[in-house]
Amino acid sequence: MPFRMPDIAYLLRYLVLVFVLIGTIQMLKLAISEYRWSLRHALRPARGYFLLALPGTAMSPKVRDREEKRRFHLRERLKEAAAAEIEDTFAAEAEAAFQKQDAFRHKLLEHQSLLTGSDFFQDFDRNPRQAFDSARRRADANMVAQLRAHEAEIARDQAEARERARAKTLAIYPTTVIGREASSDIRVYSRSMRKRHAVIYRYDGEWFIRPQSHRAELRINGQSVDRETALRNHDRIELPGLVFEFIDERQVAAEAGLDYAGAQVDDAYFLDALRVSTKMPFLAFLCFNLLSILCFGLITYYLPNEFLANQELLIGLFSAYLVLMDFYFLFLPKILRYGDRLLLLALGYLSTLGLALQARFCFYRNPWFVRETASGDPKRMAAAVKLLSNRFIVQVGAVLLGATLLFVIALLIKKTLLLEKLSMVCLIITPLFLLATKVLGHGMEDNGADLWIRVGPITIQLTEFAKISYAIVLATFFKNRPKLSTQVFFAIWAALVFFLIMLLPDLGSAMILLPTTLIVFIAMTSEFFKAALVLVASGAAGSLAYLLFPHVQRRISGWTSLWQEVNDQNAQIIYGLQGMARGGLLGRGIGNGNPWGIPLFNSDMVFAIVVEELGLIVGLCCVLFYATIWLRSARGALLARDGFSSSLILGLGTMTFMEAVVVIGGTTGLIPLTGATLPFIARGGSSILAKWIVLALLFGLLARQEAGANRQYLEAER
């Protein structure tokens, strides 16, 4: 070969840096701008639905909703015009009443002779003048009485009109909390109300209401309710001293035989979000393809002679991966509607870097393979070639299997409610996965953790799939602000899960799931005090785990002695830091590093090799790719129109990001090393497949939209 791979890799590191940096900048810019748009415009009331606060007694409590402050300045500007309009309206009503009174008065005068009675003629014979005076007085008195009765009726009508005008329109959201607490979406200033009295939420296109505690008084259409109840148009919601009427404007318009214009407003908001989110990041897409061709071409072109028999297979696998990713980027968002291209690109960049590094570990300058080759034993050489080839084929096979399942899973999630129906199954299988790992993984310890189960020639890490089922259960419980009893039940279940995790022990999963739980819990409930209590309890549990598990003690000891001495507990981190220091900003090029000096370099410590061979800048770009995934999930949680989708999107995105943070923090010495693997880059078939399933679930959930909201878009597409 005219040029050696180390020299070519050293030169091509600049191209790798350019491609990754350009893709990172464009993707992050779009992700941030779209998240800001979603933050400003997606936190809006549900269009076409509201509560009508009907006035009660003179002592009825004051009610204020979240939209009132937002409408304050608009009301101030329109106050005079509105007052003039109301005054004109009442003036017109008064004029009409006066005209009606005059007409009635004339009618009475015309028929005055009928009001005199039969006694008039007898009185007339005796005294005609007195008879006329008496008849006139009786007629006037009768006319005045009827006029007063008519005026009283008009006054009642006007009072009812004013009473109706005092009825207050309150905005509702996909999850709306009613109570006297300041954080409530609809705040009622009454001591007879609970702090969080009731919650109204939307689920699967239907509206429900539920009291937040068994002591919260709630009646629907006169019937007392103590559990979630579906709401229909004109349902009366009776709270202590207050009555709401649930209004569905679409149903009202349908009953009146009218077209509902509010649906067009709702579609307009959604279409604005759609136009922003469907921008095509072609430059990042082009750089992704160039990066993939460069990395895969370098690996296959400089493949050692011993592995040349697998060259065509590797080219086929790499080509299948690139074609599949390009197809997804170009066509999957159109097939599924509203698919997220930025999410696909972030996944693609990370997977490309991961495949390139894992191929480098298996095929190029592997010290173990060099020793087997130097032995001169053909059987040992053939066994080494087969082992390393199969190791990488399993890795790329897991990527291709995950990429193939992505479309199937995403389509299933978008079109069905499968995840919602699996919630009870996940509630059961999550602890079962952990128990099975503890029992069947016994005797397969790796640095103190029993996490792998051997099934024939392969090993499976069920804890990776337990994280997914845990996220589904978390979303089921916190699709809205649950009752205290529900929160307690989840706390007991979660405590059992974390106890089983620490029995393995799997410190990484605990450090990933705990912040994920807290973020989803706070976002969906605003229960900051309870979150603080969970943190305190977690600290106590962590202290107990430190006392009970030697593996945890070794991790903490290695972290605390990191800058004092080199020992068996911290050598892994120190060697990783030394490798990153050798790489510097630009790296040494693929294949020019020394990963074998770092224990678990291809799994737990793979980020150190990313920095050593590709540079610190590329390492930071990888962090930003994970941040992009979280930004897309946070944006999707804002735009989702039902609580389950919102909670699960946020949970899955946070879980992926937190796993990257935990791994990178442990590699760089910021936190204790946990044994978790870097998503999409580290070695491990179970880990890779589980992460692709997570992204498939995210893709399908992000493609979900409120029923009917995409009507105009679909019609325009046709």
XYZ file of C-alpha atoms in Angstrom:
718
model
C 0.000 0.000 0.000
C 1.418 3.429 -0.905
C 0.396 4.984 2.416
C 0.185 3.387 5.839
C -3.060 3.632 7.805
C -1.533 5.601 10.738
C -0.412 8.353 8.370
C -3.699 8.469 6.456
C -5.748 8.391 9.686
C -3.651 11.216 11.100
C -4.431 13.371 8.069
C -8.071 12.369 7.781
C -8.742 13.363 11.400
C -9.188 16.930 10.130
C -11.944 15.831 7.757
C -13.602 13.844 10.545
C -13.491 16.936 12.733
C -14.977 19.161 9.998
C -17.809 16.763 9.170
C -18.744 16.202 12.800
C -18.447 19.875 13.731
C -20.586 21.110 10.822
C -23.281 18.546 11.561
C -23.230 19.381 15.262
C -23.539 23.131 14.731
C -26.447 22.909 12.285
C -28.343 20.292 14.288
C -27.870 22.047 17.614
C -28.910 25.388 16.132
C -32.127 23.909 14.738
C -32.827 21.944 17.920
C -32.449 25.010 20.151
C -34.508 27.300 17.896
C -37.326 24.759 17.608
C -37.292 24.122 21.340
C -37.577 27.858 22.001
C -40.495 28.080 19.560
C -42.207 25.154 21.242
C -41.646 26.681 24.666
C -43.304 29.921 23.571
C -46.195 28.544 21.557
C -46.922 24.969 22.609
C -47.807 25.763 26.234
C -51.259 26.888 25.219
C -54.761 25.987 26.293
C -56.669 23.232 24.572
C -58.479 24.904 21.700
C -62.209 24.390 21.574
C -62.644 23.432 25.231
C -63.112 25.566 28.331
C -64.855 25.793 31.688
C -67.640 28.292 32.326
C -67.509 29.458 35.950
C -71.169 30.063 36.735
C -71.814 32.761 39.384
C -73.301 31.558 42.621
C -74.157 33.466 45.755
C -72.819 36.880 46.631
C -70.118 35.157 48.696
C -68.944 32.856 45.879
C -65.128 32.426 45.832
C -62.839 34.283 43.461
C -61.514 32.201 40.561
C -58.424 32.906 38.462
C -56.889 30.771 35.733
C -53.396 30.675 34.273
C -54.463 32.662 31.224
C -55.707 35.638 33.263
C -52.308 37.283 33.648
C -51.619 36.695 29.991
C -54.868 38.428 29.092
C -54.445 41.337 31.538
C -52.705 43.794 29.228
C -55.064 42.993 26.376
C -58.038 43.650 28.643
C -56.556 46.979 29.702
C -56.194 48.082 26.088
C -59.707 46.996 25.200
C -61.336 48.058 28.446
C -62.827 51.312 27.193
C -64.041 49.802 23.942
C -65.564 46.854 25.786
C -67.238 49.167 28.306
C -68.664 51.303 25.507
C -69.913 48.204 23.741
C -71.588 46.927 26.906
C -73.125 50.346 27.539
C -74.485 50.478 24.003
C -75.870 46.981 24.417
C -77.723 47.820 27.621
C -78.916 51.141 26.123
C -80.358 49.261 23.172
C -82.019 46.778 25.512
C -83.451 49.641 27.615
C -84.771 51.429 24.521
C -86.417 48.234 23.368
C -87.947 47.799 26.813
C -89.286 51.345 26.818
C -90.788 50.879 23.382
C -92.344 47.652 24.545
C -93.774 49.415 27.606
C -95.246 52.207 25.455
C -96.839 49.690 23.141
C -98.298 47.875 26.081
C -99.584 51.155 27.568
C -101.369 52.064 24.296
C -102.841 48.618 24.113
C -104.258 49.007 27.627
C -105.725 52.418 26.774
C -107.333 51.065 23.645
C -109.098 48.390 25.665
C -109.788 50.594 28.699
C -113.535 50.269 28.233
C -113.198 46.506 28.719
C -111.617 47.052 32.115
C -114.589 49.089 33.516
C -116.660 46.041 34.408
C -120.418 45.520 34.288
C -121.051 47.810 37.325
C -120.347 50.843 35.142
C -123.870 50.934 33.620
C -125.637 50.642 36.970
C -123.511 53.448 38.400
C -124.094 55.466 35.257
C -127.875 55.376 35.779
C -127.502 56.686 39.320
C -124.672 59.207 38.802
C -123.084 59.417 35.340
C -120.177 61.683 36.327
C -119.198 59.596 39.324
C -119.470 56.435 37.229
C -116.988 57.812 34.661
C -114.544 58.849 37.419
C -114.676 55.458 39.139
C -114.248 53.580 35.864
C -111.251 55.741 34.963
C -109.611 55.182 38.356
C -110.150 51.395 38.135
C -108.728 51.323 34.628
C -105.669 53.374 35.619
C -105.041 51.185 38.660
C -105.362 48.001 36.612
C -103.099 49.400 33.898
C -100.470 50.478 36.452
C -100.498 47.028 38.089
C -99.986 45.300 34.771
C -97.278 47.786 33.802
C -95.463 47.131 37.066
C -95.728 43.387 36.574
C -94.369 43.775 33.054
C -91.531 46.012 34.270
C -90.668 43.461 36.962
C -90.498 40.736 34.304
C -88.184 42.887 32.169
C -86.023 43.625 35.220
C -85.720 39.891 35.923
C -84.701 39.242 32.315
C -82.087 41.993 32.495
C -80.773 40.670 35.811
C -80.432 37.188 34.325
C -78.604 38.671 31.314
C -76.211 40.510 33.630
C -75.743 37.317 35.651
C -74.889 35.408 32.493
C -72.485 38.159 31.500
C -70.694 37.700 34.818
C -69.997 34.021 34.025
C -66.246 33.617 33.604
C -64.560 31.625 30.843
C -61.586 29.606 32.093
C -58.966 28.036 29.853
C -58.072 24.384 30.337
C -54.943 22.484 29.346
C -54.223 18.835 28.549
C -53.621 18.562 32.306
C -55.431 21.167 34.433
C -55.253 21.251 38.221
C -58.036 23.014 40.171
C -57.291 24.060 43.742
C -56.370 26.895 46.034
C -52.584 26.413 45.753
C -50.667 29.030 43.776
C -49.307 26.404 41.369
C -52.825 25.317 40.332
C -53.844 26.004 36.750
C -57.252 27.219 37.970
C -56.874 28.782 41.394
C -59.930 29.134 43.628
C -59.517 31.512 46.561
C -61.549 29.566 49.101
C -60.560 27.756 52.288
C -63.199 25.124 51.589
C -61.144 23.985 48.576
C -58.260 21.553 48.891
C -54.790 22.712 47.829
C -55.141 20.417 44.846
C -58.815 19.671 44.722
C -59.371 18.083 41.309
C -57.564 17.480 38.042
C -58.968 17.620 34.516
C -56.887 15.844 31.894
C -57.081 14.652 28.332
C -56.307 11.077 27.416
C -56.789 9.393 24.041
C -58.921 12.276 22.780
C -61.313 12.211 25.758
C -61.551 14.522 28.770
C -61.667 13.206 32.334
C -61.939 14.724 35.805
C -60.820 13.160 39.049
C -60.715 14.368 42.683
C -57.184 14.605 44.019
C -58.004 13.100 47.407
C -60.829 11.169 49.022
C -61.725 14.289 51.046
C -62.115 16.505 47.981
C -65.812 17.164 47.419
C -66.735 16.828 43.732
C -70.099 16.363 42.017
C -70.840 15.920 38.331
C -74.416 16.750 37.300
C -75.475 16.355 40.912
C -73.806 12.968 41.367
C -70.902 12.635 43.800
C -67.768 11.121 42.208
C -64.617 9.726 43.829
C -62.749 8.433 40.770
C -61.950 9.516 37.251
C -65.069 10.364 35.270
C -65.454 11.232 31.601
C -66.648 14.763 30.798
C -69.249 15.586 28.187
C -70.502 18.866 26.761
C -72.556 20.954 29.269
C -71.612 18.736 32.218
C -71.933 20.682 35.495
C -68.907 20.364 37.772
C -69.886 21.252 41.335
C -67.150 22.195 43.794
C -67.535 23.743 47.283
C -69.297 27.072 46.679
C -68.631 26.996 42.942
C -70.140 25.534 39.774
C -68.336 25.017 36.453
C -69.852 24.022 33.155
C -67.688 22.044 30.745
C -68.037 23.409 27.215
C -67.026 21.582 24.032
C -67.254 24.237 21.333
C -67.141 21.659 18.569
C -70.183 19.892 20.000
C -72.000 23.186 20.534
C -71.376 24.160 16.926
C -72.497 20.736 15.691
C -75.734 20.962 17.691
C -76.408 24.367 16.137
C -75.615 23.097 12.633
C -72.630 25.445 12.290
C -69.030 24.995 11.194
C -66.567 25.310 14.049
C -63.907 27.899 13.165
C -61.887 27.114 16.286
C -60.615 23.905 14.697
C -58.920 26.015 12.039
C -57.234 28.044 14.766
C -55.993 24.853 16.409
C -54.688 23.560 13.092
C -52.936 26.869 12.443
C -50.980 26.585 15.695
C -50.046 23.016 14.919
C -49.072 23.773 11.323
C -46.761 26.531 12.540
C -44.960 23.979 14.704
C -44.913 21.553 11.814
C -43.331 24.030 9.404
C -40.563 24.716 11.897
C -39.876 21.065 12.690
C -39.759 19.896 9.068
C -36.800 22.031 8.030
C -34.364 19.828 6.147
C -30.833 19.907 7.634
C -29.257 18.938 4.309
C -25.776 20.136 5.266
C -25.732 17.959 8.384
C -27.153 15.082 6.314
C -24.404 15.489 3.703
C -21.702 15.601 6.381
C -23.155 12.448 7.980
C -22.822 10.568 4.689
C -19.299 11.862 4.083
C -18.265 10.931 7.624
C -19.712 7.415 7.241
C -18.034 6.849 3.876
C -14.731 8.159 5.219
C -14.713 6.035 8.383
C -16.048 2.837 6.823
C -13.824 3.239 3.760
C -10.743 3.669 5.956
C -11.573 0.553 7.975
C -12.283 -1.717 5.000
C -9.457 -0.431 2.769
C -6.799 -0.990 5.444
C -8.270 -4.268 6.675
C -5.405 -6.602 7.727
C -4.676 -9.535 5.441
C -5.955 -12.058 7.982
C -9.436 -10.511 7.767
C -9.631 -9.953 3.994
C -12.014 -12.888 3.661
C -14.578 -10.762 5.543
C -13.988 -7.611 3.492
C -16.965 -8.054 1.178
C -19.210 -8.909 4.127
C -18.111 -5.782 5.980
C -18.662 -3.600 2.912
C -22.149 -5.086 2.590
C -22.969 -4.484 6.246
C -21.667 -0.911 6.180
C -23.544 -0.199 2.944
C -26.771 -1.675 4.331
C -26.472 0.553 7.400
C -25.828 3.714 5.374
C -28.607 2.999 2.853
C -31.071 2.289 5.662
C -30.204 5.508 7.513
C -30.456 7.573 4.320
C -33.801 5.997 3.485
C -35.112 6.785 6.952
C -33.919 10.375 6.770
C -35.449 11.034 3.340
C -38.671 9.043 3.462
C -39.582 7.890 6.970
C -40.817 11.336 8.145
C -43.106 11.394 5.097
C -44.350 7.849 5.609
C -45.094 8.303 9.308
C -45.847 12.048 9.110
C -44.103 14.425 11.472
C -41.069 12.171 11.937
C -38.052 13.828 13.515
C -35.067 14.110 11.158
C -32.803 15.716 13.753
C -33.329 12.739 16.037
C -32.363 10.394 13.207
C -29.245 12.399 12.382
C -28.047 12.508 15.995
C -28.545 8.749 16.161
C -26.719 8.320 12.851
C -23.637 10.315 13.838
C -23.255 8.445 17.131
C -23.776 5.030 15.511
C -21.260 5.757 12.754
C -18.577 6.756 15.249
C -19.411 3.714 17.373
C -19.176 1.254 14.476
C -15.902 2.785 13.261
C -14.285 2.532 16.703
C -15.536 -1.002 17.406
C -14.244 -2.137 13.999
C -10.901 -0.534 14.792
C -10.751 -2.408 18.144
C -11.408 -5.751 16.457
C -9.333 -5.503 13.280
C -6.484 -3.077 13.693
C -3.469 -3.293 16.033
C -5.160 -5.615 18.508
C -2.365 -6.798 20.866
C -4.091 -10.078 21.653
C -4.473 -10.847 17.964
C -0.831 -9.917 17.359
C 0.249 -12.407 20.038
C -1.939 -15.142 18.572
C -0.503 -14.465 15.123
C 3.082 -14.451 16.454
C 2.553 -17.928 17.931
C 2.621 -19.400 14.418
C -0.191 -21.842 15.270
C -2.725 -21.817 12.396
C -5.546 -23.014 14.641
C -4.984 -20.247 17.157
C -4.780 -17.696 14.354
C -8.008 -18.966 12.766
C -9.765 -18.989 16.148
C -8.628 -15.401 16.832
C -9.820 -14.231 13.391
C -13.185 -15.921 13.902
C -13.623 -14.530 17.416
C -12.850 -10.924 16.477
C -14.878 -11.115 13.271
C -17.892 -12.536 15.084
C -17.534 -9.915 17.820
C -17.839 -7.089 15.341
C -20.535 -8.814 13.277
C -22.635 -9.102 16.446
C -22.129 -5.381 17.051
C -23.071 -4.265 13.547
C -25.830 -6.896 13.466
C -27.387 -5.372 16.586
C -27.262 -1.953 14.901
C -28.910 -3.271 11.721
C -31.538 -5.171 13.707
C -32.311 -2.060 15.729
C -32.446 0.064 12.582
C -34.810 -2.426 10.949
C -37.062 -2.533 14.001
C -37.119 1.254 14.179
C -39.687 1.600 11.404
C -41.892 -1.241 12.682
C -41.889 -0.035 16.284
C -42.355 3.626 15.380
C -45.301 2.814 13.098
C -46.884 0.619 15.755
C -46.500 3.267 18.445
C -47.885 6.032 16.245
C -50.934 4.119 15.056
C -51.923 2.227 18.201
C -52.145 2.536 21.992
C -49.934 -0.494 22.554
C -47.703 1.194 25.117
C -50.660 2.292 27.211
C -52.003 -1.265 27.215
C -48.607 -2.698 28.191
C -48.318 -0.593 31.334
C -49.500 -3.332 33.711
C -47.277 -5.874 31.960
C -44.277 -3.570 32.411
C -45.213 -3.090 36.065
C -44.705 -6.831 36.551
C -41.812 -7.644 34.204
C -39.518 -4.833 35.396
C -38.761 -6.472 38.776
C -38.896 -9.909 37.110
C -36.122 -8.902 34.696
C -33.990 -7.839 37.639
C -34.750 -10.992 39.611
C -33.931 -13.165 36.602
C -30.647 -11.313 36.181
C -29.770 -11.832 39.843
C -30.595 -15.563 39.766
C -29.479 -16.625 36.288
C -26.544 -14.236 36.099
C -24.944 -15.706 39.220
C -21.310 -16.676 38.675
C -20.847 -14.329 35.696
C -19.450 -11.403 37.681
C -17.746 -8.585 35.864
C -16.256 -6.067 38.281
C -18.759 -7.032 40.947
C -21.993 -6.967 38.918
C -24.099 -9.961 37.808
C -25.713 -8.386 34.765
C -25.365 -10.940 31.963
C -27.431 -14.052 31.257
C -26.021 -16.647 28.889
C -28.469 -18.147 26.386
C -26.581 -20.624 24.226
C -23.699 -18.845 22.476
C -24.944 -15.329 23.301
C -25.348 -13.249 26.433
C -28.284 -10.970 27.207
C -28.383 -8.020 29.584
C -31.993 -7.815 30.718
C -31.327 -4.719 32.812
C -31.125 -2.680 29.596
C -34.692 -3.662 28.705
C -35.833 -3.207 32.305
C -34.988 0.498 31.937
C -37.459 0.754 29.039
C -40.254 -0.987 30.934
C -39.512 1.219 33.965
C -39.943 4.351 31.806
C -43.314 3.070 30.549
C -44.533 2.483 34.115
C -43.266 5.916 35.145
C -45.215 7.540 32.305
C -48.357 5.590 33.213
C -48.326 6.779 36.805
C -47.408 10.372 35.982
C -49.392 11.049 32.824
C -51.043 13.667 35.055
C -50.785 14.732 38.674
C -51.845 11.533 40.477
C -53.500 11.218 43.850
C -51.365 10.800 46.934
C -52.321 7.142 47.268
C -51.178 6.514 43.687
C -47.891 8.293 44.359
C -47.338 6.156 47.445
C -47.993 2.963 45.464
C -45.488 4.017 42.801
C -42.940 4.946 45.486
C -43.217 1.446 47.006
C -42.868 -0.198 43.582
C -39.917 2.015 42.604
C -38.215 1.329 45.955
C -38.497 -2.413 45.218
C -36.988 -1.907 41.762
C -34.075 0.149 43.105
C -33.485 -2.395 45.853
C -33.192 -5.159 43.249
C -30.890 -2.962 41.162
C -28.557 -2.474 44.105
C -28.624 -6.220 44.861
C -27.089 -6.988 41.462
C -25.410 -4.442 42.085
C -25.913 -2.080 39.126
C -24.895 1.376 40.293
C -25.131 2.774 36.755
C -28.818 1.941 36.312
C -29.633 3.478 39.694
C -27.820 6.712 38.814
C -29.655 6.860 35.471
C -33.189 6.020 36.604
C -33.230 8.183 39.733
C -32.714 11.573 37.985
C -35.033 10.454 35.187
C -37.753 9.731 37.748
C -37.245 13.050 39.511
C -37.337 15.086 36.287
C -40.536 13.427 35.051
C -42.106 13.658 38.523
C -41.380 17.381 38.877
C -42.387 18.213 35.302
C -45.728 16.430 35.559
C -46.678 17.301 39.153
C -44.706 20.398 40.305
C -44.242 18.600 43.644
C -40.905 20.160 44.589
C -41.123 19.364 48.283
C -41.799 15.681 47.641
C -38.940 15.642 45.119
C -36.650 16.997 47.827
C -37.825 14.223 50.141
C -37.022 11.660 47.435
C -33.526 13.123 47.115
C -32.991 12.850 50.865
C -34.269 9.272 50.854
C -32.010 8.484 47.885
C -29.027 9.870 49.757
C -29.840 7.649 52.701
C -30.257 4.636 50.401
C -26.930 5.439 48.737
C -25.208 5.558 52.118
C -26.750 2.208 52.999
C -25.605 0.741 49.677
C -22.086 1.974 50.410
C -22.116 0.131 53.722
C -23.591 -3.099 52.305
C -21.938 -3.587 48.910
C -18.134 -3.874 48.545
C -18.438 -3.081 44.844
C -19.889 0.355 45.665
C -17.172 0.929 48.256
C -14.477 0.239 45.657
C -16.061 2.677 43.224
C -16.280 5.462 45.805
C -12.782 4.749 47.132
C -11.293 4.926 43.656
C -13.046 8.208 42.958
C -12.030 9.893 46.221
C -8.370 8.821 45.864
C -8.180 9.776 42.201
C -5.680 12.622 42.641
C -3.742 11.074 45.516
C -2.419 7.745 44.251
C -2.804 5.102 41.575
C -4.469 1.945 42.873
C -6.620 -0.894 41.608
C -9.793 1.111 42.214
C -8.865 4.248 40.275
C -6.351 3.002 37.688
C -9.102 2.690 35.070
C -10.040 6.368 35.361
C -6.434 7.582 35.522
C -5.417 5.645 32.408
C -8.495 7.018 30.650
C -7.574 10.583 31.566
C -4.039 9.995 30.313
C -5.418 8.721 27.016
C -7.638 11.781 26.617
C -4.646 14.013 27.382
C -2.691 12.287 24.601
C -5.489 12.988 22.157
C -5.670 16.724 22.794
C -8.103 18.871 20.823
C -7.745 17.151 17.445
C -6.968 13.547 18.362
C -4.347 11.159 16.982
C -6.462 9.607 14.252
C -8.389 6.320 14.140
C -6.017 3.476 14.956
C -3.234 5.636 16.393
C -4.287 5.485 20.018
C -3.443 2.953 22.712
C -6.813 1.775 24.035
C -5.526 -1.551 25.384
C -3.815 0.242 28.236
C -7.270 1.152 29.601
C -9.418 -1.559 31.225
C -12.821 -2.030 29.523
C -11.791 0.422 26.787
C -14.478 -0.761 24.355
C -17.426 -0.497 26.772
C -17.224 1.459 30.041
C -14.273 3.658 29.007
C -14.962 4.056 25.297
C -15.359 7.840 25.604
C -11.670 8.061 26.547
C -10.814 6.403 23.219
C -13.142 8.752 21.341
C -11.178 11.704 22.714
C -7.773 10.076 22.266
C -8.220 9.110 18.628
C -10.768 11.692 17.423
C -10.006 14.621 19.722
C -11.632 16.564 22.522
C -13.684 18.626 20.059
C -15.287 15.505 18.582
C -15.860 14.240 22.135
C -17.705 17.468 22.994
C -19.689 17.116 19.762
C -20.798 13.670 20.945
C -22.046 15.284 24.161
C -23.971 17.787 22.033
C -25.487 14.942 19.994
C -26.893 13.519 23.221
C -28.058 17.011 24.171
C -29.827 17.217 20.799
C -31.684 13.987 21.576
C -32.803 15.458 24.899
C -33.851 18.753 23.290
C -35.976 16.864 20.756
C -37.608 14.884 23.542
C -38.216 18.025 25.638
C -39.770 19.717 22.597
C -41.912 16.651 21.934
C -43.069 16.609 25.545
C -44.239 20.215 25.127
C -46.095 19.557 21.872
C -47.678 16.253 22.936
C -51.411 16.681 23.571
C -51.866 13.862 26.075
C -50.111 13.300 29.367
C -48.872 9.749 28.734
C -47.065 10.623 25.514
C -45.602 13.752 27.077
C -44.348 11.916 30.155
C -42.891 8.969 28.228
C -41.153 11.182 25.646
C -39.526 13.191 28.417
C -38.605 10.036 30.340
C -36.977 8.225 27.395
C -35.052 11.293 26.244
C -33.860 12.089 29.767
C -32.844 8.471 30.354
C -30.685 8.429 27.198
C -29.079 11.755 28.033
C -28.487 10.849 31.685
C -26.811 7.584 30.679
C -24.387 9.542 28.503
C -23.788 12.049 31.327
C -23.146 9.271 33.868
C -20.692 7.466 31.573
C -18.811 10.592 30.484
C -18.789 11.932 34.051
C -17.320 8.670 35.313
C -14.722 8.522 32.539
C -13.540 12.066 33.230
C -13.525 11.632 37.025
C -16.390 14.036 37.721
C -18.475 11.310 39.382
C -17.713 7.745 40.522
C -17.379 5.238 37.707
C -20.607 3.247 37.458
C -20.120 0.568 34.809
C -22.757 1.960 32.425
C -22.028 2.052 28.683
C -22.032 5.012 26.318
C -25.230 4.822 24.200
C -24.750 3.809 20.526
C -20.938 3.810 20.779
C -19.906 1.237 23.402
C -19.679 -2.461 22.712
C -22.647 -4.632 23.652
C -25.416 -6.150 21.569
C -28.087 -5.860 24.275
C -27.166 -2.252 25.000
C -27.161 -1.288 21.325
C -30.491 -3.004 20.616
C -32.127 -1.502 23.716
C -30.966 2.014 22.768
C -32.330 1.634 19.249
C -35.664 0.501 20.701
C -35.677 3.609 22.910
C -35.105 5.828 19.863
C -37.791 3.922 17.936
C -40.267 4.563 20.754
C -39.268 8.235 20.775
C -39.679 8.488 17.021
C -43.150 6.934 17.132
C -44.267 9.068 20.090
C -43.029 12.261 18.439
C -45.040 11.333 15.341
C -48.239 11.110 17.402
C -50.485 14.145 17.200
C -53.847 15.234 18.493
C -56.740 13.707 16.577
C -57.831 16.047 13.783
C -54.956 18.469 14.271
C -53.275 17.378 11.030
C -56.393 17.614 8.883
C -55.408 20.673 6.873
C -51.857 19.459 6.453
C -53.005 16.107 5.067
C -55.457 17.798 2.709
C -52.713 20.127 1.494
C -50.424 17.149 0.923
C -53.028 15.459 -1.242
